[in-house]
mmCIF file of C-alpha atoms in Angstrom:
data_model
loop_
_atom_site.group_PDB
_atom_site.id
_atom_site.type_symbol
_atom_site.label_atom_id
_atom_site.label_comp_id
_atom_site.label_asym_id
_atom_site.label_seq_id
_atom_site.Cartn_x
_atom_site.Cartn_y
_atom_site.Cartn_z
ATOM 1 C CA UNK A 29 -9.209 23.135 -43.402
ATOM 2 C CA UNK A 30 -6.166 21.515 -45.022
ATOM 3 C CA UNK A 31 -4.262 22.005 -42.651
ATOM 4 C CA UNK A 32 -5.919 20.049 -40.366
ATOM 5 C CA UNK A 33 -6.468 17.193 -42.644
ATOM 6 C CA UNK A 34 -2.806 17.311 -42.786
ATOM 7 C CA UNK A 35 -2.742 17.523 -39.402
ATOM 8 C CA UNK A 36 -4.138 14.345 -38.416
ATOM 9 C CA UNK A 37 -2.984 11.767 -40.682
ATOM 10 C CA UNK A 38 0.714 12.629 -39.432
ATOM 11 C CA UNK A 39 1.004 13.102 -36.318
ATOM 12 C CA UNK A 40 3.385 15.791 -34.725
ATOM 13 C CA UNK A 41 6.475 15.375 -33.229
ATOM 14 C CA UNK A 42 6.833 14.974 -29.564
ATOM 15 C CA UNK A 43 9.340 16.797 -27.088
ATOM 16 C CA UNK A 44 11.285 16.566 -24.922
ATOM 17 C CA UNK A 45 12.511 13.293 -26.144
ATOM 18 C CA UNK A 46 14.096 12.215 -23.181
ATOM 19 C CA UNK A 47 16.576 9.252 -24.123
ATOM 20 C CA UNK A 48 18.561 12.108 -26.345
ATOM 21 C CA UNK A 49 19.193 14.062 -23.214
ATOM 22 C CA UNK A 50 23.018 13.070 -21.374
ATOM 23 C CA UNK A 51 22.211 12.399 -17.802
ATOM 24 C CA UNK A 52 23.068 16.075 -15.407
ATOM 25 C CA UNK A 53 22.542 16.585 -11.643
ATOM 26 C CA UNK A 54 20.269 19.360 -12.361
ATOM 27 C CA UNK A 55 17.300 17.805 -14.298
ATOM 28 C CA UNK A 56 17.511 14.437 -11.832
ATOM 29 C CA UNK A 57 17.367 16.774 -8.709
ATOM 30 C CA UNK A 58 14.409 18.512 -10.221
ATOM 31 C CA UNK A 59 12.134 15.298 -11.250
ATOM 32 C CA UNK A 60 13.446 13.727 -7.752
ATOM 33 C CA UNK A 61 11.857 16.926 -6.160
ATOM 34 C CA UNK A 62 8.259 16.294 -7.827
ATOM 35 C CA UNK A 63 9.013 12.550 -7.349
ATOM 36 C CA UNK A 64 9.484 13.250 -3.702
ATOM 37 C CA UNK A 65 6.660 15.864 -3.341
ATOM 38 C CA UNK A 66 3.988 13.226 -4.152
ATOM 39 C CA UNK A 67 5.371 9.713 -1.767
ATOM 40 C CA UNK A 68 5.266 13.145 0.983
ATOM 41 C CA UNK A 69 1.373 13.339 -0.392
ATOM 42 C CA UNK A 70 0.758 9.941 0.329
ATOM 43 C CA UNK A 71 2.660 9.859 4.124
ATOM 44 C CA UNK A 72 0.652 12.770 5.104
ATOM 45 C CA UNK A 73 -2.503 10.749 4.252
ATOM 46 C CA UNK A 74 -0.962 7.761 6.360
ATOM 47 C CA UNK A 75 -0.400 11.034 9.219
ATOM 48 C CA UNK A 76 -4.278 11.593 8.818
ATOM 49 C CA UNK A 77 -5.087 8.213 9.407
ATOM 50 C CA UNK A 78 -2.611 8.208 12.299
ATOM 51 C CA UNK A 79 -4.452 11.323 14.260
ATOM 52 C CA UNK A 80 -7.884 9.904 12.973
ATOM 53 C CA UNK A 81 -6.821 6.401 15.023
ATOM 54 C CA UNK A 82 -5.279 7.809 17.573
ATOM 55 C CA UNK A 83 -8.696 9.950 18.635
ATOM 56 C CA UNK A 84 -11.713 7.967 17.351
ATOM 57 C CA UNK A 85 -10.365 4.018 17.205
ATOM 58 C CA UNK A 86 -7.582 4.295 20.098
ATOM 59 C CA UNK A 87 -8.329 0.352 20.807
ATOM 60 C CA UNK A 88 -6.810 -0.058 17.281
ATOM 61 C CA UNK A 89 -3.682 2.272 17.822
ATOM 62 C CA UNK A 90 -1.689 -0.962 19.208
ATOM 63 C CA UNK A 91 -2.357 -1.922 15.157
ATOM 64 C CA UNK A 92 -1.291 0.843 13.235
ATOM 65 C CA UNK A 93 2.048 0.978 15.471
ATOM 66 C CA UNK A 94 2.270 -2.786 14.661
ATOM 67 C CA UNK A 95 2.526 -2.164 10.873
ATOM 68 C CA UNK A 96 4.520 0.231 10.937
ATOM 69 C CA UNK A 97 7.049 -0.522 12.563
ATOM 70 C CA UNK A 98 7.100 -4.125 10.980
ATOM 71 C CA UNK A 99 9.816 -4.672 8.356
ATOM 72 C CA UNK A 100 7.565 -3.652 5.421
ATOM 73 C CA UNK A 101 6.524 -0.258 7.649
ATOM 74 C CA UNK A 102 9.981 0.251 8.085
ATOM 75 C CA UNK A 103 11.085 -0.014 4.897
ATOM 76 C CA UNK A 104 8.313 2.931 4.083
ATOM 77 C CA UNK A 105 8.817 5.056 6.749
ATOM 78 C CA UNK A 106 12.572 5.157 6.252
ATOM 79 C CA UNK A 107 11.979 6.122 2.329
ATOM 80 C CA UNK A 108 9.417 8.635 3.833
ATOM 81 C CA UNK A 109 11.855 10.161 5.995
ATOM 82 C CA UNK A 110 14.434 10.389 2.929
ATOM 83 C CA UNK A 111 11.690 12.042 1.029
ATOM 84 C CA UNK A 112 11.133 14.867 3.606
ATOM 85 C CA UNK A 113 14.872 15.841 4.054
ATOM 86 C CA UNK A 114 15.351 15.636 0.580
ATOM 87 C CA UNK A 115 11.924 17.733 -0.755
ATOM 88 C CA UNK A 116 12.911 20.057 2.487
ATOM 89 C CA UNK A 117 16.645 20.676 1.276
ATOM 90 C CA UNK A 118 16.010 20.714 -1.717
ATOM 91 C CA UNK A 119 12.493 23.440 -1.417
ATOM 92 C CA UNK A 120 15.225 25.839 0.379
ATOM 93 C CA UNK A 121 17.473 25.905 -2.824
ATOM 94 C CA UNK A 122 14.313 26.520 -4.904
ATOM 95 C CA UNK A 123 14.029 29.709 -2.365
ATOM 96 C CA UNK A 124 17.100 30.894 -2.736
ATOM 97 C CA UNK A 125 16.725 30.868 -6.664
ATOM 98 C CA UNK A 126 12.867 32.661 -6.015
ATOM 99 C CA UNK A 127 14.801 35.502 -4.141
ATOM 100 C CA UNK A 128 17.399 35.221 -7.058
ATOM 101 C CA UNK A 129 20.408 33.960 -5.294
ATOM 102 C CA UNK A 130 22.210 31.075 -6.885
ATOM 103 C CA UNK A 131 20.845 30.880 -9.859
ATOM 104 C CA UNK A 132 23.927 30.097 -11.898
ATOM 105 C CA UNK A 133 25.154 27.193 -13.376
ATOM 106 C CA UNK A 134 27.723 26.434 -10.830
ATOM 107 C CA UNK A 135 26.191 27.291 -7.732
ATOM 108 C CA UNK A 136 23.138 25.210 -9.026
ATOM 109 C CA UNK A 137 25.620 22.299 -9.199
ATOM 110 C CA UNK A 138 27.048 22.353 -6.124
ATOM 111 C CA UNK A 139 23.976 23.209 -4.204
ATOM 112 C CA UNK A 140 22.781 20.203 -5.643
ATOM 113 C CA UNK A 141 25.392 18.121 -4.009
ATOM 114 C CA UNK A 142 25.110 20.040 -1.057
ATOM 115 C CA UNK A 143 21.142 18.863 -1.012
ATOM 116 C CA UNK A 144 22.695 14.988 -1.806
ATOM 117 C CA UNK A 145 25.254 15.133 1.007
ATOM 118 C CA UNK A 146 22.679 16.813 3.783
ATOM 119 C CA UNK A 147 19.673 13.784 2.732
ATOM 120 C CA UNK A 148 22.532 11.467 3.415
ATOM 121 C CA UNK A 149 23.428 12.309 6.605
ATOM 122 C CA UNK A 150 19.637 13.283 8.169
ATOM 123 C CA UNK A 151 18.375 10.577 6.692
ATOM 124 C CA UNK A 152 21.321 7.965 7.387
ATOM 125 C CA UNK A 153 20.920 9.652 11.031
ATOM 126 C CA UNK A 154 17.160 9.004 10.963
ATOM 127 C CA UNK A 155 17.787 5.739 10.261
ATOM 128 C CA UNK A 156 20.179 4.771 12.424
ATOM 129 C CA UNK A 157 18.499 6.080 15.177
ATOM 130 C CA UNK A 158 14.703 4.361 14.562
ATOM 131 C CA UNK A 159 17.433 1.064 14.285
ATOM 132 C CA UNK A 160 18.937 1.713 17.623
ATOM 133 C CA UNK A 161 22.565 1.608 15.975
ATOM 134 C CA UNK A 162 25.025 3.544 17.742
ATOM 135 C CA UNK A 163 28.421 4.147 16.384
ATOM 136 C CA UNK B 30 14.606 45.572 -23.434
ATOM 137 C CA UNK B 31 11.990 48.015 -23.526
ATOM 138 C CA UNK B 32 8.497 47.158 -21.941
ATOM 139 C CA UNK B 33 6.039 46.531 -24.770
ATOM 140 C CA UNK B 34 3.371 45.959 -22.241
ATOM 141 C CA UNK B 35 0.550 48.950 -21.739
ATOM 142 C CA UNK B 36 0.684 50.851 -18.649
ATOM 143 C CA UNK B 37 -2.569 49.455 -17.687
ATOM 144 C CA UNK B 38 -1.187 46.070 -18.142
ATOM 145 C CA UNK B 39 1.849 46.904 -16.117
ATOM 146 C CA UNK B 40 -0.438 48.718 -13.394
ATOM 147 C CA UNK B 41 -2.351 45.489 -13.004
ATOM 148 C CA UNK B 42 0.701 42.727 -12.996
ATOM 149 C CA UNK B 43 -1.239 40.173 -14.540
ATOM 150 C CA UNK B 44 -0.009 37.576 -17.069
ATOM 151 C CA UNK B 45 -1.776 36.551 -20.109
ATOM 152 C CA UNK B 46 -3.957 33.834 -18.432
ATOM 153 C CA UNK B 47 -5.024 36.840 -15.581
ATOM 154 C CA UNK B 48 -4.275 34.279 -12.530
ATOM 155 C CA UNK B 49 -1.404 32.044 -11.062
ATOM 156 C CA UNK B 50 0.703 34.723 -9.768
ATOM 157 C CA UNK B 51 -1.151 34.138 -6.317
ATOM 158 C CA UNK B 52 -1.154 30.106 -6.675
ATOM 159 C CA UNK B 53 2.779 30.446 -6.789
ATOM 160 C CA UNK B 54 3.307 32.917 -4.167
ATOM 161 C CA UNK B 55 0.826 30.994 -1.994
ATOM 162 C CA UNK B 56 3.083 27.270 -2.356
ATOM 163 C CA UNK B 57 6.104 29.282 -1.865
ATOM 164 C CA UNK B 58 5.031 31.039 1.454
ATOM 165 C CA UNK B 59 3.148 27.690 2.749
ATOM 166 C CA UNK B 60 6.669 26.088 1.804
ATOM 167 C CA UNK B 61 8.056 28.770 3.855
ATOM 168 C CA UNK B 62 5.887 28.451 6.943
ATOM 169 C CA UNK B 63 6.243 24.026 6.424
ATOM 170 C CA UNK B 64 10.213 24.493 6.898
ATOM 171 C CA UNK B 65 10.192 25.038 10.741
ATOM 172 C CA UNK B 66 6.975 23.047 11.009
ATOM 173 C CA UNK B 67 7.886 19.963 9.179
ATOM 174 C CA UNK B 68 11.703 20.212 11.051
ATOM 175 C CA UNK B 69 9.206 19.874 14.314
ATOM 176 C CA UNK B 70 7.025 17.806 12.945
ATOM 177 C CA UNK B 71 10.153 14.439 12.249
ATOM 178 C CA UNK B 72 11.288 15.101 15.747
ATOM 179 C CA UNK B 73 7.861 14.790 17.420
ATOM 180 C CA UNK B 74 6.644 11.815 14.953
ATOM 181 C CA UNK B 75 10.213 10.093 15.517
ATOM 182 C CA UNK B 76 9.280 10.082 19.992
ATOM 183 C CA UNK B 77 5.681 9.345 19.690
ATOM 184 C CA UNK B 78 5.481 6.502 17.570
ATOM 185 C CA UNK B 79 7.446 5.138 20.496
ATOM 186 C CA UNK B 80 4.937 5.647 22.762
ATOM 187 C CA UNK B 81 1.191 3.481 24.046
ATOM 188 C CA UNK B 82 -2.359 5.384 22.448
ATOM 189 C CA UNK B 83 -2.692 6.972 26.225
ATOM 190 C CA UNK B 84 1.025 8.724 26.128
ATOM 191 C CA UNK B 85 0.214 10.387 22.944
ATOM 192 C CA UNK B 86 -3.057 11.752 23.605
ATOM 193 C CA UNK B 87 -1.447 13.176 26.524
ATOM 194 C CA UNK B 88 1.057 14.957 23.955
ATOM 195 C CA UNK B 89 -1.568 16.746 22.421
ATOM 196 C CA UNK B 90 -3.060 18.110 26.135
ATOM 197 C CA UNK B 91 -0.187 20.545 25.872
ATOM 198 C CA UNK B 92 -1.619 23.581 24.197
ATOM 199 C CA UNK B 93 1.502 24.788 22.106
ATOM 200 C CA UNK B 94 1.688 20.931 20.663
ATOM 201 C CA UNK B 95 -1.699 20.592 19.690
ATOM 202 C CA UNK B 96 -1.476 23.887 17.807
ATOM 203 C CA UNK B 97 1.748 23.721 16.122
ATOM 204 C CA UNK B 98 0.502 20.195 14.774
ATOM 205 C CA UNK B 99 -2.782 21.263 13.342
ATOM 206 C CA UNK B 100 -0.667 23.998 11.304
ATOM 207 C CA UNK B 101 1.523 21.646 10.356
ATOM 208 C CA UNK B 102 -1.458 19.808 8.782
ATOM 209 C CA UNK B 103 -3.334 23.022 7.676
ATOM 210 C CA UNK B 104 -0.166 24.100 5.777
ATOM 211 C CA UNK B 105 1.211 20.850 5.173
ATOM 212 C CA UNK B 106 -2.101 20.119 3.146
ATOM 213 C CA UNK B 107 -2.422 22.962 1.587
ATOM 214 C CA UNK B 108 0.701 23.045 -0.255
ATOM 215 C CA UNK B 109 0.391 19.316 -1.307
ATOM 216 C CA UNK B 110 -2.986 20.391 -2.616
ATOM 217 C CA UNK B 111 -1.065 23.201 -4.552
ATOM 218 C CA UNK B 112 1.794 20.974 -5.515
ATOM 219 C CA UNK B 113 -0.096 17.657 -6.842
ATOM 220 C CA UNK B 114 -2.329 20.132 -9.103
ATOM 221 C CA UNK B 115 0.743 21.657 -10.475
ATOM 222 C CA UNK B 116 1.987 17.933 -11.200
ATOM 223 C CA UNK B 117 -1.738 17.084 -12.704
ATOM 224 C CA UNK B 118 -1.718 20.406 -14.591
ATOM 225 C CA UNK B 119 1.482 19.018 -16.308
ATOM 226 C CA UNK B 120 0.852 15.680 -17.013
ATOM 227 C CA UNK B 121 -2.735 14.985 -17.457
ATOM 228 C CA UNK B 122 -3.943 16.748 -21.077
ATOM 229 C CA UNK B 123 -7.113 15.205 -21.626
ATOM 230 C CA UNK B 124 -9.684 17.937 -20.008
ATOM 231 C CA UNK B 125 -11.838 15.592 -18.721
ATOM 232 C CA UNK B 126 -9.488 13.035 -16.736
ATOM 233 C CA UNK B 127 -7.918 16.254 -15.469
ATOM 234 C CA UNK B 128 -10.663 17.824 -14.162
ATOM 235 C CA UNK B 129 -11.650 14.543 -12.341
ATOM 236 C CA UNK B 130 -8.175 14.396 -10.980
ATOM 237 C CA UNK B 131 -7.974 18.054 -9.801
ATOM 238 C CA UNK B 132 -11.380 17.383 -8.078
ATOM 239 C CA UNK B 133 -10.591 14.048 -6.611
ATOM 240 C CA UNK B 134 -7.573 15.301 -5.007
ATOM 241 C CA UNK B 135 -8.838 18.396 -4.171
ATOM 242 C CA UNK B 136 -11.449 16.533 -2.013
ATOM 243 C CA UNK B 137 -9.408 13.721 -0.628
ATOM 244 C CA UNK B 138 -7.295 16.296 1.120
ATOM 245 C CA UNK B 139 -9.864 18.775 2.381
ATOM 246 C CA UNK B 140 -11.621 15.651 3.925
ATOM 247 C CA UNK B 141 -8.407 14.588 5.277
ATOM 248 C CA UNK B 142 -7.186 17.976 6.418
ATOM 249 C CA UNK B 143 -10.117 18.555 8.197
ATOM 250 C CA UNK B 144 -10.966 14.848 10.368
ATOM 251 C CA UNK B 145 -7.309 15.603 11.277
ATOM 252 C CA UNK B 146 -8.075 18.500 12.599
ATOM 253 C CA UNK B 147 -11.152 17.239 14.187
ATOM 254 C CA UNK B 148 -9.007 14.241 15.862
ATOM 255 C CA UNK B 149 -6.324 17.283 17.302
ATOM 256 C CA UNK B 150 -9.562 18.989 18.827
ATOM 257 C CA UNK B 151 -10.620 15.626 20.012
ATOM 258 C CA UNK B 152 -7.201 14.257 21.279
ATOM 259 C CA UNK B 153 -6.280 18.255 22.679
ATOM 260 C CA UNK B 154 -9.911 18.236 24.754
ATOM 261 C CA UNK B 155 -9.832 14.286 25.423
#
């Protein structure tokens, strides 16, 4: 009972406390991987309302290709498709460290990088590709 | 370390809160099944949006494209069900707001899931 009293009028502190934390590869990667997980939620609402156009309101199709593939839709779609490399690489290096494998500080590391490096060049690919840049 | 857990408890393989082994097996095997769909899935999405209304129903006419899209919605939705209530389970403490949440994005999805795969039956048949 006075405990609880005790309780109340001082409230407990809170963890984590984020600011003390340095910055590391490993906790980013990890909160970019939720982060990424639900903008992936949202596009595959927008891919619902593409198939739900696309059979019941085809006269309005013309539209939805309009936005998005003006700037602002571009600008989305290209975050999108950084999102789904990146939540893709990086849900394979969760599965290797389900089965067990890589697991250890310095694989975890450099997988991480590895995860980077491959977002960069799908996506940059992606990109350059829905831009019609050729090198 | 020796196990301190009784045989029965070992026998059955539950935790403490007697569920969530299956929720986690289940995201990681539709996260499984989503890595060749989703691979397909940018590659298709990348040609069609290039394409009139007409040229993309006729994309779906093909039998192996219609099916391999719905299960790329049927297990792309279910794991983002799976995932955003892990995410909601973390973040929202108050039980009532999370109980709302859990529900309203429990139902968004299945309604979404299923008119899109009502529009691939439509758009396969059309």
């Amino acid at each position: 009972m006075n405990s609880e009293n005790t309780t109340k009028s001082r409230p407990r502190p809170l963890s984590p406390h984020l600011q003390v934390y340095r910055w590391l590869i490993t906790s980013t990667l990890s909160i970019l991987h939720r982060l990424t997980g639900v903008a992936l939620s949202i596009g595959l609402a927008v891919v619902a309302v593409w198939l739900i156009i696309l059979a019941y309101y085809p006269e309005q199709y013309e539209q939805f290709l309009g936005f998005i593939s003006s700037p602002f839709g571009k600008i989305i779609m290209g975050g999108w498709a950084f999102a789904l490399y990146y939540h893709l690489f990086n849900g394979i290096r969760h599965l290797f460290w389900d089965i067990g494998k890589g697991f250890d500080l310095k694989n975890v590391t450099r997988s991480g990088y590895l995860v980077l490096l491959l977002t960069a060049i799908c996506g940059g690919y992606t990109i350059m590709c829905a831009l019609e840049i050729r090198l | 370390m020796k196990n301190i857990r009784t045989p029965l408890a070992h026998a059955k393989g539950l935790g403490s809160a007697h569920s969530g082994a299956h929720h986690w097996l289940l995201e990681r095997l539709t996260s499984v099944a989503l890595i060749p769909l989703v691979s397909w899935f940018a590659y298709t999405i990348s040609q069609l949006t290039k394409g009139s209304a007409k040229l993309t129903t006729g994309f779906f006419q093909e039998p192996l494209a219609a099916a391999a899209m719905a299960l790329f919605i049927i297990f792309g939705f279910w794991h983002t069900a799976m995932g955003l209530q892990v995410v909601i389970e973390d973040y929202v403490h108050c039980k009532f707001k999370k109980i709302f949440a859990l529900l309203f994005v429990k139902l968004t999805i299945y309604s979404l899931g299923v008119a899109s795969l009502l529009a691939i039956i439509k758009l396969h048949l059309a």
